[in-house]
C-alpha atoms as a printed R data frame, in Angstrom:
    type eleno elety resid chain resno       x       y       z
1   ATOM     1    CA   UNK     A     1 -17.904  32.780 -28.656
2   ATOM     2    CA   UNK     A     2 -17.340  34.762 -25.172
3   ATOM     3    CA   UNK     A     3 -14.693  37.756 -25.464
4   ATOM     4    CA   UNK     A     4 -11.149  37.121 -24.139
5   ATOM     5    CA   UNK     A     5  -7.722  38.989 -24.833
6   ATOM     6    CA   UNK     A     6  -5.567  38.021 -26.891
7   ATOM     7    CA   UNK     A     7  -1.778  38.468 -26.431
8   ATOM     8    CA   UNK     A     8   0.877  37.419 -28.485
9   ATOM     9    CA   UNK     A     9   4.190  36.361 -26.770
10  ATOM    10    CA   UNK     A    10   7.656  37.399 -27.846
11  ATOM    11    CA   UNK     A    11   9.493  34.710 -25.119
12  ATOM    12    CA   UNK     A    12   9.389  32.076 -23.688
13  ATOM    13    CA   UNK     A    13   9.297  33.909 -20.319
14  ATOM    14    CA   UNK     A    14   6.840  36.306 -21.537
15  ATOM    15    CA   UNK     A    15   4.292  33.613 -22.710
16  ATOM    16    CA   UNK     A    16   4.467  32.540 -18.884
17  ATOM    17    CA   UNK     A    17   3.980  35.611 -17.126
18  ATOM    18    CA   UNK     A    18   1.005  36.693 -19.265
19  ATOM    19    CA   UNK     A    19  -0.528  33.087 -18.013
20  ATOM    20    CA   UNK     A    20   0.297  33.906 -14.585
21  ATOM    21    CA   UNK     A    21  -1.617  37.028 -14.531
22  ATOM    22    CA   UNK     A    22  -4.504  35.566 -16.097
23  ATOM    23    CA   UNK     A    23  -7.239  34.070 -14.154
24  ATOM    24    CA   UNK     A    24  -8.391  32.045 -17.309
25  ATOM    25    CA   UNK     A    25  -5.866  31.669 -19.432
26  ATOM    26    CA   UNK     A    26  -5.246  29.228 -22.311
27  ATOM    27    CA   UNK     A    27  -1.715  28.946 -24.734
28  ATOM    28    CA   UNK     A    28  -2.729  29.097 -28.325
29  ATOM    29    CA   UNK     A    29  -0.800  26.859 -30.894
30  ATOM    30    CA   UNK     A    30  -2.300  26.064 -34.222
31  ATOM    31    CA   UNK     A    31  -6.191  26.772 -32.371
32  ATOM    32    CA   UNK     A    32  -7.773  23.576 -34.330
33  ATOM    33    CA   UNK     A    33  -9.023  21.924 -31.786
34  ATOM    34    CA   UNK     A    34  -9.141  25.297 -28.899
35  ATOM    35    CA   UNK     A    35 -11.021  27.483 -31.055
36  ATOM    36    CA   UNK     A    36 -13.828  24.767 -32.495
37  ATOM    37    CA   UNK     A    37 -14.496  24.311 -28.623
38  ATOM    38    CA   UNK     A    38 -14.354  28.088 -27.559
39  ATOM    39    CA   UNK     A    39 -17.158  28.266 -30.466
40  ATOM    40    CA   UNK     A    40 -18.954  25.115 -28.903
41  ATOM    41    CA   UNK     A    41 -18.830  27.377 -25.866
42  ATOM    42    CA   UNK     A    42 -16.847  24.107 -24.064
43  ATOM    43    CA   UNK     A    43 -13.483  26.343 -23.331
44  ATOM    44    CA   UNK     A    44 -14.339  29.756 -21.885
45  ATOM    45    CA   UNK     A    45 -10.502  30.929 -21.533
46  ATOM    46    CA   UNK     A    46 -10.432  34.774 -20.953
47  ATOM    47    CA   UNK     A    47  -6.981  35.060 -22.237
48  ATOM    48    CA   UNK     A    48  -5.230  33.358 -25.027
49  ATOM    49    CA   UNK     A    49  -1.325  33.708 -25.196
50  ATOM    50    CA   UNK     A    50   0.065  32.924 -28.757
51  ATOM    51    CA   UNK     A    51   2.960  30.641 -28.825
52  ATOM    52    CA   UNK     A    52   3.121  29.276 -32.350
53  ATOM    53    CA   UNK     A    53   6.295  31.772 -33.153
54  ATOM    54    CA   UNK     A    54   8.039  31.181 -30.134
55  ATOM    55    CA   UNK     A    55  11.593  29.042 -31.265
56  ATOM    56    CA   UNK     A    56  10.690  25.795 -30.873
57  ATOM    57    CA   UNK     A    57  10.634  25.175 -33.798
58  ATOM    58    CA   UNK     A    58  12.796  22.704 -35.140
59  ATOM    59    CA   UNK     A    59  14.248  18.948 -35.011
60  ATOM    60    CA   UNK     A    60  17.396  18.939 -33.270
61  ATOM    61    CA   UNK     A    61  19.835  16.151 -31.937
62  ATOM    62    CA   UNK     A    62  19.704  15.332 -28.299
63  ATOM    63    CA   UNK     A    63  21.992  13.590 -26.021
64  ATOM    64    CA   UNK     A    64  19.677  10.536 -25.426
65  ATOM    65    CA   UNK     A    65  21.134   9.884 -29.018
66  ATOM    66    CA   UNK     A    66  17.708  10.934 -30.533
67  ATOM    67    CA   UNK     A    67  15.669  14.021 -31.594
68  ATOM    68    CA   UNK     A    68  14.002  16.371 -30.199
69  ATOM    69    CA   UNK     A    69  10.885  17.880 -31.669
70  ATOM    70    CA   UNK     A    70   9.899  21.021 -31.333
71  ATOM    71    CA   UNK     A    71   6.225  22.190 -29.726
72  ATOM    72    CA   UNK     A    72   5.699  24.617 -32.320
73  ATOM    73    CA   UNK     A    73   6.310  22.719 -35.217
74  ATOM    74    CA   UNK     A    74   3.142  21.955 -37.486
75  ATOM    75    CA   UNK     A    75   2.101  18.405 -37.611
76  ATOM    76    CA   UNK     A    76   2.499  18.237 -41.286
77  ATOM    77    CA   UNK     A    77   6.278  19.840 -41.257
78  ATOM    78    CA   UNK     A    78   7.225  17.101 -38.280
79  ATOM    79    CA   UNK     A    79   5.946  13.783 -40.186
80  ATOM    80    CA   UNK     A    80   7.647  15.338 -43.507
81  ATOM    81    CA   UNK     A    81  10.921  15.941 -42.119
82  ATOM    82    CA   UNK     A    82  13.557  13.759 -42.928
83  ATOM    83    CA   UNK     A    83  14.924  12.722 -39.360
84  ATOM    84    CA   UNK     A    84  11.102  11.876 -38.414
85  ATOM    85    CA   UNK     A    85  10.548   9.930 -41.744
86  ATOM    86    CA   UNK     A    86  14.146   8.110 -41.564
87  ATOM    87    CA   UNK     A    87  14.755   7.324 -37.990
88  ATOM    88    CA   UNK     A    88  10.680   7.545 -36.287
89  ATOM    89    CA   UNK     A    89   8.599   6.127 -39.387
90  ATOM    90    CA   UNK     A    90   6.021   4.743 -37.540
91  ATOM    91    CA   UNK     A    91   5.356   8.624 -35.741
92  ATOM    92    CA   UNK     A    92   5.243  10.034 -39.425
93  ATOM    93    CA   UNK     A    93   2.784   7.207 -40.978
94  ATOM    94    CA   UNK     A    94   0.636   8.004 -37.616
95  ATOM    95    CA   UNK     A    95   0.769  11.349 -38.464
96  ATOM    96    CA   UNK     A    96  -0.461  11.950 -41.705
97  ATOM    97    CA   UNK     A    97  -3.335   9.395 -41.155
98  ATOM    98    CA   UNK     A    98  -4.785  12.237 -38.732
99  ATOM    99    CA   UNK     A    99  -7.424  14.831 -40.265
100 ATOM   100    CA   UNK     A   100  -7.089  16.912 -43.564
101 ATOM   101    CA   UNK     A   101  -3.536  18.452 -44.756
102 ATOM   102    CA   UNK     A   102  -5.024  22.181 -44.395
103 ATOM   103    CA   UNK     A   103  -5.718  20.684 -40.148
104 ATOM   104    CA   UNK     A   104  -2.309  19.541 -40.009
105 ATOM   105    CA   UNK     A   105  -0.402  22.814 -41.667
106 ATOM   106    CA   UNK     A   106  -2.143  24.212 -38.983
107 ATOM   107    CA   UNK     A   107  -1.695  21.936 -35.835
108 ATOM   108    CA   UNK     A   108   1.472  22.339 -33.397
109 ATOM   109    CA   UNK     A   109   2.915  19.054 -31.462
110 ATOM   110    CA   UNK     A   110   2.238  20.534 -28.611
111 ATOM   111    CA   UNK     A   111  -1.541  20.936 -29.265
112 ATOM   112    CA   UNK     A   112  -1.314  17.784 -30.648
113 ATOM   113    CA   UNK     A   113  -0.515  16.348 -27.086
114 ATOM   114    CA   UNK     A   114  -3.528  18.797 -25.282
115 ATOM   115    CA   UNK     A   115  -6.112  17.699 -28.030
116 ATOM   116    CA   UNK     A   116  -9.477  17.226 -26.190
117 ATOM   117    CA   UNK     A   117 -11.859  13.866 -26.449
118 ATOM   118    CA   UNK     A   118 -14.531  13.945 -29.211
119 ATOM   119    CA   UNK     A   119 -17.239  12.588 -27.255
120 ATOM   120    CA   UNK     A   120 -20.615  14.452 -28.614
121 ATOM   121    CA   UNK     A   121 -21.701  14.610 -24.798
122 ATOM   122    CA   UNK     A   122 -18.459  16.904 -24.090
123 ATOM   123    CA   UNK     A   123 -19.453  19.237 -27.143
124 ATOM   124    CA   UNK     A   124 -23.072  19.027 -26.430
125 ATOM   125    CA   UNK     A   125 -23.287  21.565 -23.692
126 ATOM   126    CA   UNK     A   126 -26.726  19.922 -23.162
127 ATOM   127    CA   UNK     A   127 -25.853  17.611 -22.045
128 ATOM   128    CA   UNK     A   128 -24.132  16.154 -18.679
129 ATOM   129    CA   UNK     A   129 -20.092  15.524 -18.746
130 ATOM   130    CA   UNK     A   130 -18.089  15.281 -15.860
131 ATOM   131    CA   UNK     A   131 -14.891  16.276 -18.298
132 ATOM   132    CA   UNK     A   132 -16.766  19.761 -19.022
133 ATOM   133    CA   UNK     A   133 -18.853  20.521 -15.855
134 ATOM   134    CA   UNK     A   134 -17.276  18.256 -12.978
135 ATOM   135    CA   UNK     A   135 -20.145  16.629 -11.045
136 ATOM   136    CA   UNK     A   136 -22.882  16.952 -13.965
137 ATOM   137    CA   UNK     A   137 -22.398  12.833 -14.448
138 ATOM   138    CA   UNK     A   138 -21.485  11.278 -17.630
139 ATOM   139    CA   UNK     A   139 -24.037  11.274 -20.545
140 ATOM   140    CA   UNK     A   140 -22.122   8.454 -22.302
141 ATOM   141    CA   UNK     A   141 -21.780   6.056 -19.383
142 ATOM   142    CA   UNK     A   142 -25.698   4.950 -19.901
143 ATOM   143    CA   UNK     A   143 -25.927   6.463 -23.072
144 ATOM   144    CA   UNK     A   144 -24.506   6.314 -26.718
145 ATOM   145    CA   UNK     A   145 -21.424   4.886 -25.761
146 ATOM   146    CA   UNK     A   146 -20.320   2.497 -29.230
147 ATOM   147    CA   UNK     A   147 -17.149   4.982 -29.569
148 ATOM   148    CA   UNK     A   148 -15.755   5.193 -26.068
149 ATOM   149    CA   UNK     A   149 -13.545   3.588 -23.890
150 ATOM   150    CA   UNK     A   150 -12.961  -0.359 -23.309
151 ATOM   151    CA   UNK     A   151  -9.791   0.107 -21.016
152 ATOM   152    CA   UNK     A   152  -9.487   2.129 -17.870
153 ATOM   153    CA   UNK     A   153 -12.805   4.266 -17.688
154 ATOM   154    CA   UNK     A   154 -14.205   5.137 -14.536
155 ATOM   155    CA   UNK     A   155 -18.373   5.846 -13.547
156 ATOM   156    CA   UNK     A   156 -17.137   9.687 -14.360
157 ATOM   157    CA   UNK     A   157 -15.913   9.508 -17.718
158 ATOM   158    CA   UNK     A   158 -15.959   6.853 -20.568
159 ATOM   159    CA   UNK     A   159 -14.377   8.977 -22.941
160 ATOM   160    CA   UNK     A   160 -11.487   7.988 -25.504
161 ATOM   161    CA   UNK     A   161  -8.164   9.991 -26.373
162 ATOM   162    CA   UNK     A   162  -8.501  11.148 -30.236
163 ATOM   163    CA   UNK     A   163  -4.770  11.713 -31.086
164 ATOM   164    CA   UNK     A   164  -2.853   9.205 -34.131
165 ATOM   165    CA   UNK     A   165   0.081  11.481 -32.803
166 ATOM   166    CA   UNK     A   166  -0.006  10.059 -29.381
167 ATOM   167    CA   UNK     A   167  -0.578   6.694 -30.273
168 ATOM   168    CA   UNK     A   168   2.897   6.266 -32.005
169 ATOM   169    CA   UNK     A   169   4.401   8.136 -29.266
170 ATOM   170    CA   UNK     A   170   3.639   5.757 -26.930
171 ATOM   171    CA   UNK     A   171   4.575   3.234 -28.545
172 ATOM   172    CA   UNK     A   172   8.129   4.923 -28.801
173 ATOM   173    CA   UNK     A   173   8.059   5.815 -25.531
174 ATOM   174    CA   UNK     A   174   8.890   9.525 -26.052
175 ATOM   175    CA   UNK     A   175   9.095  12.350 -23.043
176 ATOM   176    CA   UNK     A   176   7.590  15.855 -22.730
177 ATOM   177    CA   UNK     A   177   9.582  18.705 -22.180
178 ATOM   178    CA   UNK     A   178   7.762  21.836 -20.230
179 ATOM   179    CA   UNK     A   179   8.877  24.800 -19.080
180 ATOM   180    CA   UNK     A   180   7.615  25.476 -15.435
181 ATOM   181    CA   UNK     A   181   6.236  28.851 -14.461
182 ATOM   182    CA   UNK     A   182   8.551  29.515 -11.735
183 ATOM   183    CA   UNK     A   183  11.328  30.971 -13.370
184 ATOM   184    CA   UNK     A   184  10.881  28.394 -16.485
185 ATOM   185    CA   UNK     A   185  12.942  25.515 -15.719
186 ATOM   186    CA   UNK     A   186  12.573  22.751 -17.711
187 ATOM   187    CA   UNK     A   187  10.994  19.269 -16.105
188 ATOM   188    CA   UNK     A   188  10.947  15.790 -18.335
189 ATOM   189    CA   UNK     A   189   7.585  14.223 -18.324
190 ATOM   190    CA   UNK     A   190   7.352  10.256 -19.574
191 ATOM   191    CA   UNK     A   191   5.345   9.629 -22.364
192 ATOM   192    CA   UNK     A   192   3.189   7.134 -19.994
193 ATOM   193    CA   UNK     A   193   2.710   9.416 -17.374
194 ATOM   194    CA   UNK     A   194   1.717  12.354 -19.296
195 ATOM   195    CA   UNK     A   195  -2.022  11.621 -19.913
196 ATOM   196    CA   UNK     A   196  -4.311  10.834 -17.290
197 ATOM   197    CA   UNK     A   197  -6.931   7.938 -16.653
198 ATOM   198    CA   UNK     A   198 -10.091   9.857 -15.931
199 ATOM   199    CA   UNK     A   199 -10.383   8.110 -12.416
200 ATOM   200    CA   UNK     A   200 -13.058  11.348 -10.247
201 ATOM   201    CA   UNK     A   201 -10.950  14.061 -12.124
202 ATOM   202    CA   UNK     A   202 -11.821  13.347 -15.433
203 ATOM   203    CA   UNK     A   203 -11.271  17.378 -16.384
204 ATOM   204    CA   UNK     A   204  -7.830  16.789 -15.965
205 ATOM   205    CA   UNK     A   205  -6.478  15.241 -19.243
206 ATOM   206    CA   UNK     A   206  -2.732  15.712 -18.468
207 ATOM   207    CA   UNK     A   207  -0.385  15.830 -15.379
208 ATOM   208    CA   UNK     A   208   0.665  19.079 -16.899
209 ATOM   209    CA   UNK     A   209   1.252  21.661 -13.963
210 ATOM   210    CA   UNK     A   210  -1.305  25.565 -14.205
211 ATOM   211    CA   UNK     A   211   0.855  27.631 -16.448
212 ATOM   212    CA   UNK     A   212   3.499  24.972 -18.072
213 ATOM   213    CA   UNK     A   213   4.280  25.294 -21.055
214 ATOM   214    CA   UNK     A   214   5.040  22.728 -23.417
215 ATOM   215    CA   UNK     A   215   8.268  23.294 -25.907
216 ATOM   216    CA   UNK     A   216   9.703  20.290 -27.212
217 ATOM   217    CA   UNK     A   217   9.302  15.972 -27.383
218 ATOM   218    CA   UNK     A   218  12.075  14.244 -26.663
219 ATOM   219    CA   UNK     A   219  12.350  10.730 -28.705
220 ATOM   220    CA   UNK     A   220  15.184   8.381 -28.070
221 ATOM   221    CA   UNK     A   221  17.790   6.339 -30.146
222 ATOM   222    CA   UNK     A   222  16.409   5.631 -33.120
223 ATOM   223    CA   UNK     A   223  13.769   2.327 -33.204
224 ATOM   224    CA   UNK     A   224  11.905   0.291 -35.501
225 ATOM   225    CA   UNK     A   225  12.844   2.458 -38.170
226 ATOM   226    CA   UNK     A   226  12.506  -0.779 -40.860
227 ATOM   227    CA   UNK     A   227   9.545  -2.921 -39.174
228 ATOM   228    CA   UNK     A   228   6.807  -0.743 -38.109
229 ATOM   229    CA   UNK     A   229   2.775  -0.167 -38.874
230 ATOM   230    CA   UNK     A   230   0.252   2.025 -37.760
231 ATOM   231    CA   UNK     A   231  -3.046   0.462 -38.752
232 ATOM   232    CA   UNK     A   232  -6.320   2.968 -37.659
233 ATOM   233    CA   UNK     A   233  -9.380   1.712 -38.477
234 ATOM   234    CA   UNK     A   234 -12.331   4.101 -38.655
235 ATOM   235    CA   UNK     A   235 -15.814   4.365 -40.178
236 ATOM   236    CA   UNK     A   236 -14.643   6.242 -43.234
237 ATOM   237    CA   UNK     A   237 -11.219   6.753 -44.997
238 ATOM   238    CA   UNK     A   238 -11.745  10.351 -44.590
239 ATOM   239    CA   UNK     A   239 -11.286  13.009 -41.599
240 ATOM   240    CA   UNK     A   240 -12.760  10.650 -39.542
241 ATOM   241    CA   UNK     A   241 -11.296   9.794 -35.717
242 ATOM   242    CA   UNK     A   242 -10.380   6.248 -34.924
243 ATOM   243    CA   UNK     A   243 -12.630   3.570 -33.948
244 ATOM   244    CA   UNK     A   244  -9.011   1.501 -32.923
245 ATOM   245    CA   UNK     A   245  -6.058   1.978 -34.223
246 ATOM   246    CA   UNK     A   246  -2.630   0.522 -33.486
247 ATOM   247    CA   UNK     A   247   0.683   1.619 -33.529
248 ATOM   248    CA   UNK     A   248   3.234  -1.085 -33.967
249 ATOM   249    CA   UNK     A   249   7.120  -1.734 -34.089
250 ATOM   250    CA   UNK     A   250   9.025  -4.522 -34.036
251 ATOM   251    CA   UNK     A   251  12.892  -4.924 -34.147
252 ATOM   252    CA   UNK     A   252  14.221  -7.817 -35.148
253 ATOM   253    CA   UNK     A   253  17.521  -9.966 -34.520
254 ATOM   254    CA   UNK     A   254  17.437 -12.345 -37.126
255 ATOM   255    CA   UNK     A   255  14.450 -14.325 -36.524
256 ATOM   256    CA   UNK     A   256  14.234 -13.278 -33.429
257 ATOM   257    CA   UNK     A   257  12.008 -10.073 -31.683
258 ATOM   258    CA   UNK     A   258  14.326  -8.413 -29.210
259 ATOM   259    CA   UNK     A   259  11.900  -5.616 -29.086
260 ATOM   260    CA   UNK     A   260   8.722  -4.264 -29.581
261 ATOM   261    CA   UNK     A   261   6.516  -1.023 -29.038
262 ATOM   262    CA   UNK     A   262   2.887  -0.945 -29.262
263 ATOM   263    CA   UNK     A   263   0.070   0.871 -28.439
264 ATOM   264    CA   UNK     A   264  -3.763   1.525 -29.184
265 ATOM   265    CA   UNK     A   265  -6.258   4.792 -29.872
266 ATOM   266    CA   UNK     A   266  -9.370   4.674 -29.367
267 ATOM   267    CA   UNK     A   267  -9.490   2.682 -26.238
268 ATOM   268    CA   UNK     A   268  -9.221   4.342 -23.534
269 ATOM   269    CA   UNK     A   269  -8.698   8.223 -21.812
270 ATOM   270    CA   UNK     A   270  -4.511   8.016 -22.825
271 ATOM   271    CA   UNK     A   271  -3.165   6.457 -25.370
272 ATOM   272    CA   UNK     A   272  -3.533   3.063 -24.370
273 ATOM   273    CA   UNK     A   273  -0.017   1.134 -23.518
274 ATOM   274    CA   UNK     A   274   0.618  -2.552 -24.267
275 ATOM   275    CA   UNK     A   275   3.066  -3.460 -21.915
276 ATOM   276    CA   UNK     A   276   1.938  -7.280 -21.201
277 ATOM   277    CA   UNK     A   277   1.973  -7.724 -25.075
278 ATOM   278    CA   UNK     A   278   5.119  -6.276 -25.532
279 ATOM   279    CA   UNK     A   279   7.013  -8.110 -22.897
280 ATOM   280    CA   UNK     A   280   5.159 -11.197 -24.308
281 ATOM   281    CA   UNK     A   281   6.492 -10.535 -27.781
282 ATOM   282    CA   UNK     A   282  10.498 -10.308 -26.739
283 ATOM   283    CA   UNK     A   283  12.218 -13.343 -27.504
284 ATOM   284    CA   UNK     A   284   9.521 -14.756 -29.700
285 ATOM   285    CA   UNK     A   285   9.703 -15.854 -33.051
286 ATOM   286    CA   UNK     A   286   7.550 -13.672 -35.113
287 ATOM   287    CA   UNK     A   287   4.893 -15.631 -36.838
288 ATOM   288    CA   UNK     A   288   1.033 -15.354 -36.864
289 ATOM   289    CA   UNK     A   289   0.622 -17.490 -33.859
290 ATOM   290    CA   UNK     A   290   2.559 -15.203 -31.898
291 ATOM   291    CA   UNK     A   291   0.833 -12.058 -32.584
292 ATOM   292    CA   UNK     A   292  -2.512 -13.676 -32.030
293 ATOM   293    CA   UNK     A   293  -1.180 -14.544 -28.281
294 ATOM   294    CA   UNK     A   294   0.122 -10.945 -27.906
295 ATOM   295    CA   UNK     A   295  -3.071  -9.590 -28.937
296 ATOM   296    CA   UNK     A   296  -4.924 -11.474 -26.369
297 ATOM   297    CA   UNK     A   297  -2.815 -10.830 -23.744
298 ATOM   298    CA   UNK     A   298  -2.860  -6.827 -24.738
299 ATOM   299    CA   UNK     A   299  -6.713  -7.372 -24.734
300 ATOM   300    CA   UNK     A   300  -7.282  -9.262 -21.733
301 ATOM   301    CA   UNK     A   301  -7.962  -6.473 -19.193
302 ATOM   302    CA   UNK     A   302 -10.711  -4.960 -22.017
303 ATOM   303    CA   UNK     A   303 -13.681  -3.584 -20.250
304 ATOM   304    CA   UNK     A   304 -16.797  -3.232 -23.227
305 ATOM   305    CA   UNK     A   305 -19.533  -0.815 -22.168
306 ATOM   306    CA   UNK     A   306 -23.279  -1.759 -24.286
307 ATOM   307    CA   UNK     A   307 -22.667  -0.635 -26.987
308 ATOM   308    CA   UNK     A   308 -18.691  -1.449 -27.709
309 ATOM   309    CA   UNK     A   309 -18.004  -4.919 -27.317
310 ATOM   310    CA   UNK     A   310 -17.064  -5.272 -30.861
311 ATOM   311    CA   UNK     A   311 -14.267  -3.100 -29.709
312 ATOM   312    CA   UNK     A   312 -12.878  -6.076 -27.872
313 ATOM   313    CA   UNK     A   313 -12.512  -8.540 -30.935
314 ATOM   314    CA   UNK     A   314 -11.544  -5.603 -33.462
315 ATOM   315    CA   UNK     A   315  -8.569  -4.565 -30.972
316 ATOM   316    CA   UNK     A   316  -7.549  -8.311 -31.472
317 ATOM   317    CA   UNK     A   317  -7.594  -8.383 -34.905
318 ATOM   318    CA   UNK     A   318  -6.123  -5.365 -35.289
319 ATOM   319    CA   UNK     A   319  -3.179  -5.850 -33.515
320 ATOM   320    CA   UNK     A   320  -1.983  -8.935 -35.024
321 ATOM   321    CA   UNK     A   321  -2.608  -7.214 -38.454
322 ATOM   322    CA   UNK     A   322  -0.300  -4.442 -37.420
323 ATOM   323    CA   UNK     A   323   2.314  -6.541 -36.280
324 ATOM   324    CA   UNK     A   324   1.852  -8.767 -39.135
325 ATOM   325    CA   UNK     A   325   1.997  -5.341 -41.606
326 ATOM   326    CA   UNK     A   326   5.426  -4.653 -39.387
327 ATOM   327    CA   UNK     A   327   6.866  -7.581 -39.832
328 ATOM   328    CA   UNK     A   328   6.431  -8.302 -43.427
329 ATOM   329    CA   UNK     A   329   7.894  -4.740 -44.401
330 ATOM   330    CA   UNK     A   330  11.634  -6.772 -44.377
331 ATOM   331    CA   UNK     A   331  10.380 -10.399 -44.301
């Protein structure tokens, strides 16, 4: 691990002026995910800023008729709290499907929404990846590429978004709040437009701003807080990242769908909106031959590289069994 300085912030304004002054500089939450790749000598900040005891820390009432939840809460305190588990179930199931307990008591939401891709050619410094060293080319593109991305990839970067977090937020369509470096005013990021598609920039995984600073989630009025699912399907039932996963919700008028949120991990750079499958699904009756219709329409655009096609007919599968699991909770 290279040296850096450490400082630990007192403020929210303080936090930003230490990353102005820094010509490296890196916010430190929880540090599961930073300090693995600082050791993997993949981040080479030269100044991290502590921010895990800065107050934002806790789930309060907004005026979208929602909650907000707070940057610096741990991932495990979030999906246990009673206004996540009650009113944004499908976030909190999504939640403690990700990693080990000790990884989540650790975690902040705001890391949670900075976590970096998995792909072994990113930690393998080896190796080329446009996401590490822009304009090294992309090991995975022609290589070992049965994890990566089916939906959106570009020649620089085939590499897939690891967060269960962000999967469920999608589908709830949630907002970022940040605090801007001049002067820290607050600015309202949507959900969708938060991650990036790697497109030639594939370093930049966010449309975050230098020096913002993430301090709380915004979520709206309550939804699909009696059918949801979030299925994730991996290679073992342990620590292990997605292959796909789904995050589903469905509200229901009678027997009728007059809503529904999904979205996918382990597809694509972002968490992977299904917007043609969720229009598809309003108005429908929800029955099996439904979902299967939604699911092809949400996997329609899929783009397999070699060694992922099985990603294609999996995604399928999966959806309608998440939408089956979310409607059958009240059916």
């Amino acid at each position: 691990m290279r040296p850096y300085e450490y400082i630990r912030s007192s403020s929210p304004a303080e936090a930003l002026r230490a990353n102005a002054a820094s010509e490296k500089p890196h916010y430190l939450g929880g540090g599961t995910n930073l300090i693995d790749l600082m050791k993997e000598d993949v981040e080479r900040p030269d100044t991290l800023i502590e921010v895990s005891g800065l107050d934002f820390q806790s789930v309060t009432a907004n005026a979208a008729g929602g909650y907000t939840l707070g940057a610096m809460i741990s991932n495990t305190d979030t999906a246990n709290h009673p206004e996540v588990k009650n009113n944004y179930p499908l976030l909190s199931m999504a939640m403690v499907s990700a990693a080990t307990e000790q990884i989540r008591n650790m975690a902040t939401n705001g890391g949670n929404l900075l976590q970096r891709t998995r792909c072994p050619y990113f930690y393998e410094t080896s190796m080329p990846c446009n996401k590490r060293e822009p304009g090294s080319g992309c090991g995975a593109l022609t290589g070992m590429n049965a994890l990566h991305a089916i939906f959106g990839w570009s020649k620089s970067c085939v590499a897939v978004n690891p967060s269960d977090m962000c999967t469920a937020l999608a589908a709830l369509g949630a907002t970022v709040v940040v605090l801007q470096p001049d002067g820290g005013s607050e600015r309202r990021i949507p959900f969708a437009d938060f991650h990036r598609l790697p497109g030639d920039t594939p370093e930049k995984d966010t449309n975050l701003e230098p020096g913002e600073l993430i301090v709380g989630i915004e979520l709206g009025e309550p939804k699909f807080s009696d059918n949801y699912y979030y299925l994730k399907i991996r290679e073992r039932s342990s620590y292990a990242f997605a292959l796909v996963s789904v995050a589903a919700g469905l509200q229901l008028d009678g027997n009728r769908i007059v809503d529904a949120g999904l979205a996918m991990g382990g597809v694509a750079h972002k968490p992977w909106k299904l917007t043609a499958a969720e229009e598809y699904l309003r108005g429908k009756v929800p029955e099996a031959a439904v979902f299967e219709e939604a699911a092809e329409r949400a996997m329609a655009d899929a783009r397999p590289l070699d060694d992922n096609e099985y990603k294609v007919e999996m995604g399928k599968k999966a959806i309608v069994r998440a939408l089956m699991q979310a409607y059958e909770r009240t059916a």
